[in-house]
Amino acid sequence: MKNFALVGAAGYIAPRHMRAIADTGNRLAVAYDINDSVGIIDSMAPEAEFFTEFERFYEHAQQRRRRADDALHYVAVCSPNHLHHAHIAAGLRLGADVICEKPLVPTPALVDELAQVEAETGRRVLNILQLRHHDAILKLREKVAAARPDTKFDVELTYITSRGKWYAESWKGDPRKSFGVATNIGVHFFDMLYFVFGQLQASQVHHSGEAKAAGYLEYERARVRWFLSIDANDLPDAVKGKKTTFRNIDISGEQLEFSEGFTDLHTVSYREILAGRGYGLSDARHCIETVDAIRRAATVPAGADAHPFVRRLMGLVG
């Protein structure tokens, strides 16, 4: 049984990590969050120590290292995006391997910095890239690999996940902390595209705003028009009033059905990590490079390679 610490225990994604720790037969020993609304711990790890001050959490974790049975094996990081780097580095320096939610860090330079801390501590950073474990994505990857080598697929990626006014008031609405829509809700899709279609060859940004972003990506095996939004007004008419999320990937005229099968992917990710097959810094680098380039890019006029939702947004179609 491994001892886990959880940083960011009150966040949206933290319960999936708690469940993954329990489902893999391990123990959540200690948790930290500045917010004390963490009652969910009672249903999964009622004996876990809990701290609302990072300094006290860190000192407690250091003291645990003196006792072999209590020392932390893993630190799971679920804190706001801008704190990932600091919390990952702290976990490594506590003598633990670190499992971090995406986006791992905002820039390739910080990936390099974490590689240095890995070398200094002898511990590893693992990133949750759960779409790589989704059955539909794995089958698509096999299909692409089996196609003629000169085949390029035409892909249309649409992801709209409605958010209320609270979002803008939270850290997620602050681009200094979330790094914007394309990074916060899109990074795992960009990782999936690389995982399936190979190296990125070209990138354009057609729209970049607080609530939505869109552009064009060309990979070795695909031409991708993408649109990401947290604005409910972007939902297709057939979905409005019925669902708050619309997720669609069209591949050369065929829809990829992957709306199911998401709930246990964190547990699958943990099992792979514990078996020594986790995704490390080198695996995460490509999607970090992609979102970093998207954030820094100047927008270009939407043309024929723009996503249909962008063309509608710009008044280019009826």
Coordinates of N, CA, C and O in Angstrom, one line a residue, residues 227-297:
F227 N -12.5 24.3 -32.1 CA -13.3 25.3 -31.5 C -13.6 24.9 -30.1 O -14.1 23.8 -29.8
L228 N -13.2 25.8 -29.1 CA -13.4 25.5 -27.7 C -14.1 26.7 -27.1 O -13.8 27.8 -27.4
S229 N -15.1 26.4 -26.2 CA -15.9 27.5 -25.7 C -16.5 27.1 -24.3 O -16.8 25.9 -24.0
I230 N -16.7 28.1 -23.5 CA -17.4 28.0 -22.2 C -18.7 28.8 -22.2 O -19.4 29.0 -21.2
D231 N -19.0 29.3 -23.4 CA -20.2 30.2 -23.6 C -21.4 29.3 -24.1 O -21.4 28.7 -25.1
A232 N -22.5 29.3 -23.2 CA -23.7 28.5 -23.6 C -24.3 28.9 -24.9 O -25.0 28.1 -25.5
N233 N -24.1 30.2 -25.3 CA -24.7 30.7 -26.5 C -24.1 30.0 -27.7 O -24.7 30.0 -28.8
D234 N -23.0 29.3 -27.6 CA -22.4 28.6 -28.7 C -22.9 27.2 -28.9 O -22.6 26.5 -29.9
L235 N -23.7 26.7 -27.9 CA -24.3 25.4 -28.0 C -25.2 25.3 -29.3 O -25.9 26.2 -29.6
P236 N -25.1 24.2 -30.0 CA -26.0 24.0 -31.2 C -27.5 24.1 -30.7 O -27.8 23.7 -29.6
D237 N -28.3 24.5 -31.6 CA -29.8 24.6 -31.2 C -30.3 23.3 -30.8 O -31.2 23.3 -29.9
A238 N -29.9 22.2 -31.3 CA -30.4 20.9 -30.9 C -30.1 20.5 -29.5 O -30.7 19.6 -28.9
V239 N -29.1 21.2 -28.9 CA -28.6 20.9 -27.6 C -29.0 21.9 -26.5 O -29.3 21.5 -25.4
K240 N -29.2 23.1 -27.0 CA -29.6 24.2 -26.0 C -30.8 23.8 -25.2 O -31.8 23.4 -25.7
G241 N -30.8 24.1 -23.9 CA -31.9 23.8 -23.0 C -32.0 22.3 -22.6 O -32.8 22.0 -21.7
K242 N -31.1 21.5 -23.2 CA -31.2 20.0 -22.9 C -29.9 19.6 -22.2 O -29.9 18.8 -21.2
K243 N -28.8 20.1 -22.7 CA -27.5 19.7 -22.2 C -26.6 21.0 -22.0 O -26.9 22.0 -22.7
T244 N -25.7 21.0 -21.1 CA -24.8 22.1 -21.0 C -23.4 21.9 -21.6 O -22.6 22.8 -21.7
T245 N -23.2 20.7 -22.2 CA -22.0 20.4 -22.8 C -22.2 19.8 -24.2 O -23.1 18.9 -24.4
F246 N -21.4 20.2 -25.1 CA -21.4 19.6 -26.5 C -20.0 19.2 -26.8 O -19.1 20.1 -26.9
R247 N -19.8 17.9 -27.1 CA -18.5 17.4 -27.4 C -18.6 16.6 -28.7 O -19.3 15.7 -28.8
N248 N -17.8 17.0 -29.8 CA -17.9 16.4 -31.0 C -16.6 16.4 -31.8 O -15.9 17.4 -31.8
I249 N -16.2 15.2 -32.3 CA -15.1 15.1 -33.1 C -15.5 14.4 -34.4 O -15.9 13.2 -34.4
D250 N -15.4 15.1 -35.5 CA -15.7 14.5 -36.8 C -14.4 14.2 -37.6 O -13.5 15.1 -37.7
I251 N -14.3 13.0 -38.0 CA -13.0 12.6 -38.7 C -13.4 12.2 -40.1 O -14.0 11.1 -40.3
S252 N -13.1 13.0 -41.1 CA -13.4 12.7 -42.5 C -14.8 12.3 -42.7 O -15.1 11.3 -43.4
G253 N -15.7 13.0 -42.0 CA -17.2 12.7 -42.2 C -17.7 11.7 -41.2 O -19.0 11.5 -41.2
E254 N -16.9 11.1 -40.4 CA -17.4 10.1 -39.4 C -17.3 10.7 -38.0 O -16.2 11.2 -37.7
Q255 N -18.3 10.6 -37.2 CA -18.3 11.1 -35.9 C -17.6 10.1 -35.0 O -17.9 8.9 -35.0
L256 N -16.7 10.6 -34.1 CA -16.1 9.7 -33.1 C -17.0 9.8 -31.9 O -17.2 10.8 -31.3
E257 N -17.5 8.7 -31.5 CA -18.4 8.6 -30.3 C -17.5 8.3 -29.1 O -17.0 7.2 -28.9
F258 N -17.3 9.3 -28.2 CA -16.6 9.1 -27.0 C -17.2 9.8 -25.9 O -16.5 10.3 -24.9
S259 N -18.5 10.0 -25.9 CA -19.2 10.7 -24.8 C -19.2 9.9 -23.5 O -19.4 10.5 -22.4
E260 N -19.1 8.6 -23.6 CA -19.1 7.7 -22.4 C -17.7 7.3 -22.1 O -16.8 7.4 -22.9
G261 N -17.5 6.7 -20.9 CA -16.2 6.1 -20.6 C -15.2 7.0 -20.0 O -14.0 6.7 -19.9
F262 N -15.7 8.2 -19.5 CA -14.7 9.2 -18.9 C -14.6 9.0 -17.4 O -13.5 9.4 -16.9
T263 N -15.6 8.5 -16.8 CA -15.6 8.5 -15.3 C -14.5 7.8 -14.6 O -14.1 8.2 -13.5
D264 N -14.0 6.7 -15.2 CA -13.0 5.9 -14.5 C -11.6 6.1 -15.1 O -10.7 5.3 -14.7
L265 N -11.4 7.0 -16.0 CA -10.1 7.2 -16.6 C -9.0 7.6 -15.7 O -7.8 7.3 -15.9
H266 N -9.3 8.3 -14.6 CA -8.3 8.6 -13.6 C -7.8 7.4 -12.9 O -6.6 7.2 -12.6
T267 N -8.7 6.5 -12.6 CA -8.4 5.2 -11.9 C -7.5 4.4 -12.9 O -6.4 3.8 -12.5
V268 N -7.8 4.4 -14.2 CA -7.0 3.7 -15.2 C -5.6 4.3 -15.2 O -4.6 3.6 -15.2
S269 N -5.6 5.7 -15.2 CA -4.3 6.4 -15.2 C -3.4 6.0 -14.0 O -2.2 5.8 -14.1
Y270 N -4.1 5.9 -12.8 CA -3.3 5.6 -11.6 C -2.8 4.2 -11.7 O -1.6 3.9 -11.3
R271 N -3.6 3.2 -12.2 CA -3.1 1.9 -12.3 C -1.9 1.8 -13.2 O -0.9 1.0 -12.9
E272 N -1.9 2.5 -14.3 CA -0.8 2.5 -15.2 C 0.4 3.1 -14.6 O 1.6 2.7 -14.7
I273 N 0.2 4.2 -13.8 CA 1.4 4.9 -13.1 C 2.0 3.9 -12.1 O 3.2 3.7 -12.0
L274 N 1.1 3.3 -11.3 CA 1.6 2.3 -10.3 C 2.3 1.1 -10.9 O 3.2 0.5 -10.2
A275 N 1.9 0.8 -12.1 CA 2.6 -0.3 -12.8 C 3.9 0.1 -13.6 O 4.5 -0.7 -14.3
G276 N 4.2 1.4 -13.4 CA 5.4 1.9 -14.1 C 5.3 2.3 -15.5 O 6.2 2.5 -16.2
R277 N 4.0 2.5 -15.9 CA 3.7 2.9 -17.3 C 3.1 4.3 -17.4 O 2.3 4.6 -18.3
G278 N 3.4 5.1 -16.4 CA 2.8 6.5 -16.5 C 3.4 7.4 -17.5 O 4.5 7.1 -18.0
Y279 N 2.7 8.5 -17.8 CA 3.2 9.5 -18.8 C 4.0 10.6 -18.1 O 3.5 11.2 -17.2
G280 N 5.3 10.7 -18.4 CA 6.1 11.7 -17.8 C 6.3 13.0 -18.5 O 5.5 13.3 -19.4
L281 N 7.3 13.7 -18.2 CA 7.5 15.0 -18.7 C 7.7 15.0 -20.2 O 7.1 15.9 -20.9
S282 N 8.4 14.1 -20.8 CA 8.6 14.0 -22.2 C 7.3 13.8 -23.0 O 7.1 14.3 -24.1
D283 N 6.4 13.0 -22.4 CA 5.1 12.8 -23.0 C 4.2 14.0 -23.0 O 3.4 14.2 -23.9
A284 N 4.3 14.8 -21.9 CA 3.5 16.0 -21.8 C 4.0 17.2 -22.6 O 3.3 18.2 -22.9
R285 N 5.3 17.1 -23.0 CA 5.9 18.3 -23.6 C 5.1 18.8 -24.8 O 5.0 20.0 -25.0
H286 N 4.7 17.9 -25.7 CA 4.1 18.3 -27.0 C 2.9 19.2 -26.8 O 2.7 20.2 -27.4
C287 N 1.9 18.7 -25.9 CA 0.7 19.5 -25.7 C 1.0 20.9 -25.0 O 0.3 21.9 -25.3
I288 N 2.1 20.9 -24.2 CA 2.4 22.1 -23.5 C 3.0 23.1 -24.6 O 2.7 24.3 -24.6
E289 N 3.8 22.6 -25.5 CA 4.3 23.4 -26.6 C 3.2 23.9 -27.4 O 3.2 25.1 -27.9
T290 N 2.2 23.1 -27.7 CA 1.0 23.5 -28.5 C 0.3 24.6 -27.9 O 0.0 25.7 -28.5
V291 N -0.1 24.5 -26.6 CA -0.9 25.6 -26.0 C -0.1 26.8 -25.7 O -0.6 27.9 -25.8
D292 N 1.2 26.7 -25.5 CA 2.1 27.8 -25.3 C 2.1 28.6 -26.6 O 2.0 29.9 -26.6
A293 N 2.2 27.9 -27.8 CA 2.3 28.6 -29.1 C 0.9 29.3 -29.4 O 0.9 30.4 -29.9
I294 N -0.2 28.6 -29.0 CA -1.5 29.2 -29.2 C -1.7 30.5 -28.4 O -2.2 31.5 -28.9
R295 N -1.2 30.5 -27.2 CA -1.4 31.7 -26.4 C -0.5 32.8 -26.9 O -0.9 34.0 -26.8
R296 N 0.6 32.6 -27.5 CA 1.5 33.6 -28.0 C 1.2 34.1 -29.4 O 1.7 35.1 -29.9
A297 N 0.3 33.3 -30.1 CA 0.1 33.6 -31.5 C -0.8 34.8 -31.7 O -1.7 35.0 -31.0

